[in-house]
Short mmCIF file of C-alpha atoms and ligand atoms in Angstrom, two decimals:
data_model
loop_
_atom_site.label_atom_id
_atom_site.label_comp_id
_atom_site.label_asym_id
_atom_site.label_seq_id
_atom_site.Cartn_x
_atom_site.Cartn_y
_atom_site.Cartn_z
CA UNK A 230 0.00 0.00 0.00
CA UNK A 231 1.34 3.46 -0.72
CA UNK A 232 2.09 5.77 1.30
CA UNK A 233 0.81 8.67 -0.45
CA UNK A 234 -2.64 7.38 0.20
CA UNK A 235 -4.80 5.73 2.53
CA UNK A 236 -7.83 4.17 1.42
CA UNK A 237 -10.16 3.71 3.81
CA UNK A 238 -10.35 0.02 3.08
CA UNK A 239 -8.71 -2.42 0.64
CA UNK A 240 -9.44 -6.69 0.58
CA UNK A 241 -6.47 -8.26 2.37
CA UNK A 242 -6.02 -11.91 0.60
CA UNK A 243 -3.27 -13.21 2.55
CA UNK A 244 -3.80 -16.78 2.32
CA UNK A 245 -4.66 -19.70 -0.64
CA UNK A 246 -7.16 -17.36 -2.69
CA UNK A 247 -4.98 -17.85 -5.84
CA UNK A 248 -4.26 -21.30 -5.35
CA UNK A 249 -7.88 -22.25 -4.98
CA UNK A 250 -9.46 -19.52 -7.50
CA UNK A 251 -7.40 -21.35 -10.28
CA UNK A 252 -8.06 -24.98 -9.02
CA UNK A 253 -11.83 -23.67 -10.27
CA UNK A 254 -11.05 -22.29 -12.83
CA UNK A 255 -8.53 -25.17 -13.94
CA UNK A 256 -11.28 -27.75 -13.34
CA UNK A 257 -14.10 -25.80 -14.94
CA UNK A 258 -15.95 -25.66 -11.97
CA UNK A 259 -16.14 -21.98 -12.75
CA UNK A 260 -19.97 -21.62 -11.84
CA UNK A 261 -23.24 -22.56 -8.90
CA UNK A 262 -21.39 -26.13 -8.45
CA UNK A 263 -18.37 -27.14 -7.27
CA UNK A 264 -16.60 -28.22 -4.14
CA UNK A 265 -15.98 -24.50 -3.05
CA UNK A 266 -19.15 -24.14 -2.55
CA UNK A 267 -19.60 -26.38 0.04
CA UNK A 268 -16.77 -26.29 1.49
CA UNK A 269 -17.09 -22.10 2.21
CA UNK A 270 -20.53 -22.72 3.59
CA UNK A 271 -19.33 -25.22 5.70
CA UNK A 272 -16.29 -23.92 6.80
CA UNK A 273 -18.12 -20.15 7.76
CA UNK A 274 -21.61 -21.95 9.08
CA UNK A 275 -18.81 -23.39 11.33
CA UNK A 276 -17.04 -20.60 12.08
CA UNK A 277 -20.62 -19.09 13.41
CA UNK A 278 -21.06 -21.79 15.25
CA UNK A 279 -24.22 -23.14 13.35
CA UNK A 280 -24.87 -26.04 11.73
CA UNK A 281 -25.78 -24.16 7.72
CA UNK A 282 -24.48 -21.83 5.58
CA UNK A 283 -26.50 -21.12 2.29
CA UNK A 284 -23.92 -19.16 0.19
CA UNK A 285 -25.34 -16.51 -2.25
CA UNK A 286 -24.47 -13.08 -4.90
CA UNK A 287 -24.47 -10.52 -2.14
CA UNK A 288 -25.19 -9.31 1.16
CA UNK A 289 -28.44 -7.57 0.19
CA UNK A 290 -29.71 -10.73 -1.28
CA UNK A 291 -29.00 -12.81 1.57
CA UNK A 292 -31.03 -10.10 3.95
CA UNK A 293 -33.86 -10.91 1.08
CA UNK A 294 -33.96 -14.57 1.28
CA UNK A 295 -33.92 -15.19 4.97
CA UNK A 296 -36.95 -12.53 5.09
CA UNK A 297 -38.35 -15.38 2.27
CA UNK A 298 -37.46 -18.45 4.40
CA UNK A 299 -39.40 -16.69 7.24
CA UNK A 300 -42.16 -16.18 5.21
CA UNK A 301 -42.37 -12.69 5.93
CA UNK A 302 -44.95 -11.41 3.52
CA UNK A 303 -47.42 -7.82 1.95
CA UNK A 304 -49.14 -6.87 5.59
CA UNK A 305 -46.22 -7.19 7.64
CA UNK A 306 -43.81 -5.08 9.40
CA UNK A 307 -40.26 -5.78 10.48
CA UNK A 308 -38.62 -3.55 13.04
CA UNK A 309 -35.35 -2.42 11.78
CA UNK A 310 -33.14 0.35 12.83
CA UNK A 311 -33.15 3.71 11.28
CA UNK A 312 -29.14 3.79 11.20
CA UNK A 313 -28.13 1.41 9.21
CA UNK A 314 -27.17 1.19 5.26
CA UNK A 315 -30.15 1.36 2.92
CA UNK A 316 -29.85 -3.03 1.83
CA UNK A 317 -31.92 -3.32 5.20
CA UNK A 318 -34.44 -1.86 4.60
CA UNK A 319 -34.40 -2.50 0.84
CA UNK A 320 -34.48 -5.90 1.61
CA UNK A 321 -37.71 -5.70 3.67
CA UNK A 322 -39.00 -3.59 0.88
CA UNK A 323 -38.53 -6.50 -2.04
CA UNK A 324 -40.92 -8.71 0.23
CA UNK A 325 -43.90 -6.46 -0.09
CA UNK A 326 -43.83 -5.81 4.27
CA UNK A 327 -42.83 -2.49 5.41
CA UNK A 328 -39.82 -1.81 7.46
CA UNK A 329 -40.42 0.18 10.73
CA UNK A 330 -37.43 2.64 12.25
CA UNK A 331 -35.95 2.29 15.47
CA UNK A 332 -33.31 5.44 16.94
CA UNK A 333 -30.14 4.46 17.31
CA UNK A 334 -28.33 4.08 21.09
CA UNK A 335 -25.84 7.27 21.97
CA UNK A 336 -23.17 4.72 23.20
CA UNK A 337 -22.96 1.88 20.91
CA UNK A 338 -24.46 3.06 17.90
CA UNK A 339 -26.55 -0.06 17.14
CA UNK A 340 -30.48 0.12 17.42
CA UNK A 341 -31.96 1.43 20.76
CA UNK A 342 -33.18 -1.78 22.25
CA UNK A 343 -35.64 0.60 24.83
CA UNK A 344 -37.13 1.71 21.68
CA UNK A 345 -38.27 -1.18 20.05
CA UNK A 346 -41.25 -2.42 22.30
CA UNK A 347 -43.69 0.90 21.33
CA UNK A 348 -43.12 0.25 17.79
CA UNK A 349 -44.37 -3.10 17.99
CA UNK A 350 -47.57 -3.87 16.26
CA UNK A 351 -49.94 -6.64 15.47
CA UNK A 352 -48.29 -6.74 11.91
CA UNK A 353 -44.68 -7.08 13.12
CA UNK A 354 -43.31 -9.94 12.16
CA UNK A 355 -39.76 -9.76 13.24
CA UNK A 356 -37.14 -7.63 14.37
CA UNK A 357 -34.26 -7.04 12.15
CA UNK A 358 -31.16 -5.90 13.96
CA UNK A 359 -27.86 -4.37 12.44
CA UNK A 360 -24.28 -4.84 14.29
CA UNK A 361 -23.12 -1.70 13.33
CA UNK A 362 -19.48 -1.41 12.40
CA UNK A 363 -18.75 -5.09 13.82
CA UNK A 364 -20.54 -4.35 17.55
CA UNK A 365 -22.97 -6.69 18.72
CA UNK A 366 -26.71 -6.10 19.68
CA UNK A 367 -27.91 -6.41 23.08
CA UNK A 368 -29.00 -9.79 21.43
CA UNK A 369 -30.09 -10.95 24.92
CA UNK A 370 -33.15 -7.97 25.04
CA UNK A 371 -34.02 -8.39 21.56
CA UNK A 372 -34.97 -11.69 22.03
CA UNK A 373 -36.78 -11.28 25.16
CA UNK A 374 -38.99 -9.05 22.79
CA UNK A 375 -38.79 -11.77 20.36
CA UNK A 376 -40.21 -14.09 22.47
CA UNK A 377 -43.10 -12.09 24.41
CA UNK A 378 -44.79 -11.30 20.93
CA UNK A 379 -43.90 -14.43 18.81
CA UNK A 380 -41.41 -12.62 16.73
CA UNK A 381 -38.74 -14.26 14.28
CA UNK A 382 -35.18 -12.28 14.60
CA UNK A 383 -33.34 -12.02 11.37
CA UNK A 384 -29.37 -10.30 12.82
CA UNK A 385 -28.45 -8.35 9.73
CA UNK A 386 -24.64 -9.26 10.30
CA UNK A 387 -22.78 -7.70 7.02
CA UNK A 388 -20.64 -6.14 9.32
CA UNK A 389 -19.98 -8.05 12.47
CA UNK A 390 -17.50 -11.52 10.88
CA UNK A 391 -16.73 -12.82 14.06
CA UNK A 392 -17.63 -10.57 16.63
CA UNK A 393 -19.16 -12.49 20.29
CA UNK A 394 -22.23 -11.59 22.22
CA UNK A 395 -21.71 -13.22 25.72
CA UNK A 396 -19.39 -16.26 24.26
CA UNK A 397 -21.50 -16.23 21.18
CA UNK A 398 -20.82 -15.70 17.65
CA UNK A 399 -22.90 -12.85 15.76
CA UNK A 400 -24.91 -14.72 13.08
CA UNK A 401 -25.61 -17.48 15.74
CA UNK A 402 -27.89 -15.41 18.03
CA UNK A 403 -31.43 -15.30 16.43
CA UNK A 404 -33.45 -17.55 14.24
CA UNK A 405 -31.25 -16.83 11.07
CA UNK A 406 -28.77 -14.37 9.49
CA UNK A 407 -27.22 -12.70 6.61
CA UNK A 408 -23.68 -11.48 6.01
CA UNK A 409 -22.00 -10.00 3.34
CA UNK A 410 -18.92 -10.41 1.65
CA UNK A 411 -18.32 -7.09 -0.73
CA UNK A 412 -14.53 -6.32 -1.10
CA UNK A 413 -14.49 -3.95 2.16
CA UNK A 414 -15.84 -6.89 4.57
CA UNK A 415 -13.58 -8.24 6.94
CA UNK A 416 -13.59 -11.79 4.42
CA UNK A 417 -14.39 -11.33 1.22
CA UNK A 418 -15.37 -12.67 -1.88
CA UNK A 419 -15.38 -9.84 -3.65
CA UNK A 420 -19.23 -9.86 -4.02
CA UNK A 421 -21.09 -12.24 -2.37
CA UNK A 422 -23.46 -13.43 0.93
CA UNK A 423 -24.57 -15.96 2.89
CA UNK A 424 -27.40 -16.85 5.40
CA UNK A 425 -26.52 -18.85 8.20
CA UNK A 426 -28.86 -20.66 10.58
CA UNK A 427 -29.20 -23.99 12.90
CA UNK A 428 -32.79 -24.12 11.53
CA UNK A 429 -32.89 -27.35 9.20
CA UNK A 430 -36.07 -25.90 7.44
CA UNK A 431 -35.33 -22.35 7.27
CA UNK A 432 -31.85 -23.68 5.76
CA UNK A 433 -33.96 -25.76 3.06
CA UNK A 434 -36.13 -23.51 2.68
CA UNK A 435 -33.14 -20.48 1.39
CA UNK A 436 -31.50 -23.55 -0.74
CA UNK A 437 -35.11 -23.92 -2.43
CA UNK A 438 -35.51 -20.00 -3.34
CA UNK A 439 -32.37 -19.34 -3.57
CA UNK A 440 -32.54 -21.32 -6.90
CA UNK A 441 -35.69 -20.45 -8.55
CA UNK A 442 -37.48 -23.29 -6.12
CA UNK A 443 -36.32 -26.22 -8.28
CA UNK A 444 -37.14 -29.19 -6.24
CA UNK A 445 -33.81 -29.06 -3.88
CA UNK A 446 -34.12 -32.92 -3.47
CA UNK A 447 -34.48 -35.60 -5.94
CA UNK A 448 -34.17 -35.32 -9.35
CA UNK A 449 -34.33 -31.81 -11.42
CA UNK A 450 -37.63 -30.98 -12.78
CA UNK A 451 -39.40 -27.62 -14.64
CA UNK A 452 -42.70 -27.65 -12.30
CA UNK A 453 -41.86 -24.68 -10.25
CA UNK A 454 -44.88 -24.27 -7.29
CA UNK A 455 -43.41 -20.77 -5.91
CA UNK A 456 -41.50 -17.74 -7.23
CA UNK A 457 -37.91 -18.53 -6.77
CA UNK A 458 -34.67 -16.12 -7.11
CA UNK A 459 -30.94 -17.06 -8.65
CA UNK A 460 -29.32 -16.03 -6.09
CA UNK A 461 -26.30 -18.48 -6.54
CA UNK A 462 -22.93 -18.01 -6.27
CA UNK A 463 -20.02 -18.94 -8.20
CA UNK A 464 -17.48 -21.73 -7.52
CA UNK A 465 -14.66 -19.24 -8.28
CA UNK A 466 -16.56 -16.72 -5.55
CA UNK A 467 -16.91 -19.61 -2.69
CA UNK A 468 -12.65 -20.13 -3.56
CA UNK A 469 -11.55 -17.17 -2.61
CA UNK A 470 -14.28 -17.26 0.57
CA UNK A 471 -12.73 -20.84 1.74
CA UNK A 472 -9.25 -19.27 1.59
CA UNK A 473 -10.86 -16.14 3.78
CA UNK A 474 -12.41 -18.09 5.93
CA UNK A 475 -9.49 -20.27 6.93
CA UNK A 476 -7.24 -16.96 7.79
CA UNK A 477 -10.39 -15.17 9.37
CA UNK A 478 -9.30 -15.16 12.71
CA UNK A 479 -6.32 -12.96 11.85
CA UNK A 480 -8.24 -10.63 9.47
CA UNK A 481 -10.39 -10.13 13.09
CA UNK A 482 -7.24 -9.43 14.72
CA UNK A 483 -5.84 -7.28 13.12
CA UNK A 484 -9.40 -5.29 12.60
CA UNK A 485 -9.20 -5.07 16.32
CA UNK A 486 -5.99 -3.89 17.37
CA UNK A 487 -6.09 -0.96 14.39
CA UNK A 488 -9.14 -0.05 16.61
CA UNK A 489 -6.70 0.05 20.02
CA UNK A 490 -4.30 2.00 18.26
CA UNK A 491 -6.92 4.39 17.08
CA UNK A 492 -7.77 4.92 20.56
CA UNK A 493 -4.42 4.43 22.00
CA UNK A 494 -2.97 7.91 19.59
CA UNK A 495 -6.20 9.86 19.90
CA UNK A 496 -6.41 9.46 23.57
CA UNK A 497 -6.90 12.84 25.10
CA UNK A 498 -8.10 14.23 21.80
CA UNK A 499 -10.83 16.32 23.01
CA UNK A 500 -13.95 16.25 20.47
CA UNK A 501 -13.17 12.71 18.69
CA UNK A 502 -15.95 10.42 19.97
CA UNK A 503 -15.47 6.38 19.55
CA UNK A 504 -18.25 3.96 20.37
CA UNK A 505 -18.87 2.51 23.63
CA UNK A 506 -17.48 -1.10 23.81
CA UNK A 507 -20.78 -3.12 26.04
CA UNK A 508 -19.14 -5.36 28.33
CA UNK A 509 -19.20 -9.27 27.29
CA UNK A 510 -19.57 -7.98 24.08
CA UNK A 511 -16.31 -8.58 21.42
CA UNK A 512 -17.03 -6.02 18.62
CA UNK A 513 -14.31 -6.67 15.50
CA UNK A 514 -14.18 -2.98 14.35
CA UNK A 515 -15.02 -3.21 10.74
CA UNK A 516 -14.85 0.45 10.30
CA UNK A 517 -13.43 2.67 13.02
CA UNK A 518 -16.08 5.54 13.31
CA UNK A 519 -15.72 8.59 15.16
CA UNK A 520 -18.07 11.30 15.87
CA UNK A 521 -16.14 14.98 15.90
CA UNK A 522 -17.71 17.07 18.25
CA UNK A 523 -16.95 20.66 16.77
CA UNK A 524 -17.44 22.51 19.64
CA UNK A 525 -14.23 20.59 21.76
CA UNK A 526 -12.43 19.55 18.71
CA UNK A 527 -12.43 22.81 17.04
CA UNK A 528 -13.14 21.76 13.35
CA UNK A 529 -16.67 20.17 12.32
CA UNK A 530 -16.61 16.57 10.53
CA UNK A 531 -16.80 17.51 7.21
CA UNK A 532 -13.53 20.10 7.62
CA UNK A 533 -11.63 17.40 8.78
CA UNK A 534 -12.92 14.61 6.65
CA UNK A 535 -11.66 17.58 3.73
CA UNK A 536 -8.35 17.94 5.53
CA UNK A 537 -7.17 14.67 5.72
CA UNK A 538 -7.95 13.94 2.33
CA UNK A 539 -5.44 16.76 1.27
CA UNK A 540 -2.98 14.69 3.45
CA UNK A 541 -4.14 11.65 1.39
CA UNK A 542 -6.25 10.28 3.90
CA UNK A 543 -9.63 8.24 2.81
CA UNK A 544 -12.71 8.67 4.75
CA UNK A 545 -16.44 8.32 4.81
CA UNK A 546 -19.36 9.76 6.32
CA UNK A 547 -21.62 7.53 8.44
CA UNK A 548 -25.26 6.36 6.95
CA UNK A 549 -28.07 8.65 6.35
CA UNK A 550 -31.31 7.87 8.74
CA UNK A 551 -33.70 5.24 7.25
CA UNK A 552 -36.31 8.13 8.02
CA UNK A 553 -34.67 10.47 5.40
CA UNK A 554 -34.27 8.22 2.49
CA UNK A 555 -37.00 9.09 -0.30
CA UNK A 556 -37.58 5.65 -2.07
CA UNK A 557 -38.75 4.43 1.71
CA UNK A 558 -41.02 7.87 2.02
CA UNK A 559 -42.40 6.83 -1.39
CA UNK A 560 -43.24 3.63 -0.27
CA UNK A 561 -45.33 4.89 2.48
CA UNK A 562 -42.71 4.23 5.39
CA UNK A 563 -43.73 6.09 8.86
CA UNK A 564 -40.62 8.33 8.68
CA UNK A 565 -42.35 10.68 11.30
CA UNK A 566 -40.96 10.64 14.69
CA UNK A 567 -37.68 11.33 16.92
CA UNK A 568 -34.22 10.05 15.26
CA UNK A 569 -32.09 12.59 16.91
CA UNK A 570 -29.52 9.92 17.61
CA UNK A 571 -29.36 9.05 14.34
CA UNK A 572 -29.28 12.75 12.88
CA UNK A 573 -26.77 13.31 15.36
CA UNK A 574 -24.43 10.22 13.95
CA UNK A 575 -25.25 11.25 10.37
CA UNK A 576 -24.20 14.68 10.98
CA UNK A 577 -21.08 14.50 12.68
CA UNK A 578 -19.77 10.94 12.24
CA UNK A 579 -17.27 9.51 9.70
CA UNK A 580 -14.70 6.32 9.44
CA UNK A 581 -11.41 6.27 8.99
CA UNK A 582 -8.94 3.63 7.36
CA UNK A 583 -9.65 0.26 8.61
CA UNK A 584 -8.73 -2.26 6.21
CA UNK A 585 -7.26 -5.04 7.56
CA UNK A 586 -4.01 -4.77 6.06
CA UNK A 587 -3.57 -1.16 7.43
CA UNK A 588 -0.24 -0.98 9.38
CA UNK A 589 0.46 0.62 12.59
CA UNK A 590 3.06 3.48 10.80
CA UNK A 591 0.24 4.25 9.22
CA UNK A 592 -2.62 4.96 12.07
CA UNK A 593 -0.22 6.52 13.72
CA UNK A 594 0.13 9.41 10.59
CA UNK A 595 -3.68 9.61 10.33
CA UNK A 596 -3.94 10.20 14.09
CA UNK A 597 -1.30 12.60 14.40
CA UNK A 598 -2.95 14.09 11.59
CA UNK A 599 -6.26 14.67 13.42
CA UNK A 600 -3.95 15.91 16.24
CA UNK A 601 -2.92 18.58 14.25
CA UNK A 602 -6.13 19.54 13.12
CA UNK A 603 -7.64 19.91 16.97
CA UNK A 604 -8.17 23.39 18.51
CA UNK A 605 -5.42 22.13 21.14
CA UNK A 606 -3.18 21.63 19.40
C1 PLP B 753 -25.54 -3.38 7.38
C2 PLP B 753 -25.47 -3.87 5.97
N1 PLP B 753 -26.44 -4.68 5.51
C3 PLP B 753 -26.42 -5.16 4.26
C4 PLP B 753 -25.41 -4.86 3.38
C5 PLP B 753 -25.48 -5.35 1.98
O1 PLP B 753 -24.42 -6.16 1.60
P1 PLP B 753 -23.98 -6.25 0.05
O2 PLP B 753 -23.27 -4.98 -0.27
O3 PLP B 753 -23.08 -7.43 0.01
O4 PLP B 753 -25.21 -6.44 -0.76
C6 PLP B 753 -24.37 -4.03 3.82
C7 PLP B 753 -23.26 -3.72 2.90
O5 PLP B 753 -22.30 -3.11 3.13
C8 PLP B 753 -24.39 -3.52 5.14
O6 PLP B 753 -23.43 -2.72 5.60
#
């Protein structure tokens, strides 16, 4: 990586992604079958610590077909929360139901768990957490919730590879969930998803619309009883997501310590806010956001997101609010209410570089950087 410029996040393939992307591509198992396949969703349903892993093109997709497999439905409403990236929702959206905004938490960032309860309805269906930036849910309240009103829980875990709630891993702490594996994920496969549950019919159910609902037992027929979805992935993706997969622990790792050495150089910073860390929680840093409080810091978010990108430094802003985003007003979504948390995060919130090949030379020159920038200084 050069050190003229930091990207804010680059894939890291450290491990046997060549050697098993041309094994594919040498046997011609170049497309939906092939031993990768398998392999990757048994080696990452593992990693979870569940017993099925239903590999597919992206994370926005796999948030679509566990909704499908839970036979969510026109007429319902999942609870989802309002800070998150737009494929939540979206998601919700393609199955006809209507998602329904929660305000984020001040601390943690994730969705307001003391929030949920009044936005529950006879229509809701199931509650849709995000772990934002890699940090667990209080997964332990949700599904209380879950269970007083007979509600499925869906985690939406792009973000989170390998993060614990209480000893647990995230995508192993509802009834199913959905990861992603775009390029800037902590493994990747370049595109590509998967759902992972210990739910043998929920599993069956994603490998039978996952591939147009052709029978997914016995022999292949052109009756289809139910509108299905490709939503396969390649052989040559599920190669380089085996090779991920077996290094993943590392990529987590290193993810975490950037974040200590974020916080270790821009201790004392006045005005640079990073996320509460809940205790028996182990969040994997994905991104390292900060909110810059103007008033202590001196400059507002947007003047130093333009500074350090003279110095060559890469950043991005945080999400916009669910509430704000047009397609979802169009679609009739109650975007009415109190989000300040969420304005608050969308305002004055970015990340900076996180990739897991980042080295420590190079955290310390973006945080000396900010230094620089502060009113202290
Ligand atoms: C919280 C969240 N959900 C869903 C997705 C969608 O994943 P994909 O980009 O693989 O479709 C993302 C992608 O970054 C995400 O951050």
């Amino acid at each position: 990586m050069s050190e003229k410029f930091i990207p804010v996040c680059e894939p890291y393939l450290a491990g046997n992604e060549i050697k098993y992307v041309l094994d594919a591509l040498e046997t011609g198992w170049i497309s939906s079958a092939g031993k990768y396949i398998t392999q990757f969703e048994e080696a990452f349903a593992n990693y979870c610590g569940v017993k099925h892993g239903i590999a597919v093109a992206n994370g926005t997709v796999a948030l679509h077909l566990a909704l499908v497999a839970l036979g969510v439905g026109k007429d319902d409403e999942i609870i989802i929360p309002n800070f998150t990236m737009i494929a939540t929702a979206f998601a919700v959206c393609y199955t006809g139901a209507k998602p329904v905004f929660v305000d984020a938490e001040k601390e943690t960032w994730n969705i307001d768990v003391n929030k949920i309860e009044s936005k529950i309805t006879k229509k809701t269906k199931a509650i849709l957490p995000v772990h934002i930036y890699g940090h667990p849910c209080d997964m332990e309240e949700i599904n209380r919730m879950a269970l007083k009103y007979n509600l499925k829980v869906l985690e939406d875990s792009a973000e989170v590879h390998g993060a614990e709630y209480k000893g647990k891993k995230c995508g192993s702490l509802g009834n199913i969930a959905a990861f992603s594996f775009f390029a800037n994920k902590i493994a990747t496969t370049g595109e590509g998803g998967m759902v992972v549950t210990d739910d043998d019919e929920l599993a069956e159910k994603c490998r039978y619309f996952k591939n147009l609902c052709f029978p997914v037992k016995g022999p292949r027929n052109y009756q289809h009883n139910e509108i299905g979805f490709n939503y396969r992935m390649s052989n040559l993706h599920a190669a380089l997501g085996l090779a991920q997969v077996e290094k993943l622990d590392f990529y987590v790792e290193r993810r975490i310590n950037h974040n200590r050495l974020y916080r270790k150089y821009l201790q004392g910073v006045h005005g640079i806010i990073f996320p509460m860390e809940e205790v028996d929680t182990k969040s994997v840093y994905w991104m390292n956001g900060i909110v810059v409080d103007k008033e202590s810091f001196g400059l507002n978010r947007n003047e130093l997101m333009a500074k350090l990108k003279q110095d060559g430094i890469d950043t991005r802003l945080f999400f916009t609010g669910m509430h704000k985003q047009k397609a979802l007003l169009q679609y009739g979504c109650k975007c009415k209410g109190n989000f300040s948390i969420s304005e608050w995060l969308e305002e004055n919130g970015m990340y900076l570089p996180s990739g897991s090949n980042l080295h420590q030379r190079q955290i310390e020159l973006i945080c000396s950087q900010i230094k620089k920038y502060s009113k202290a200084n």
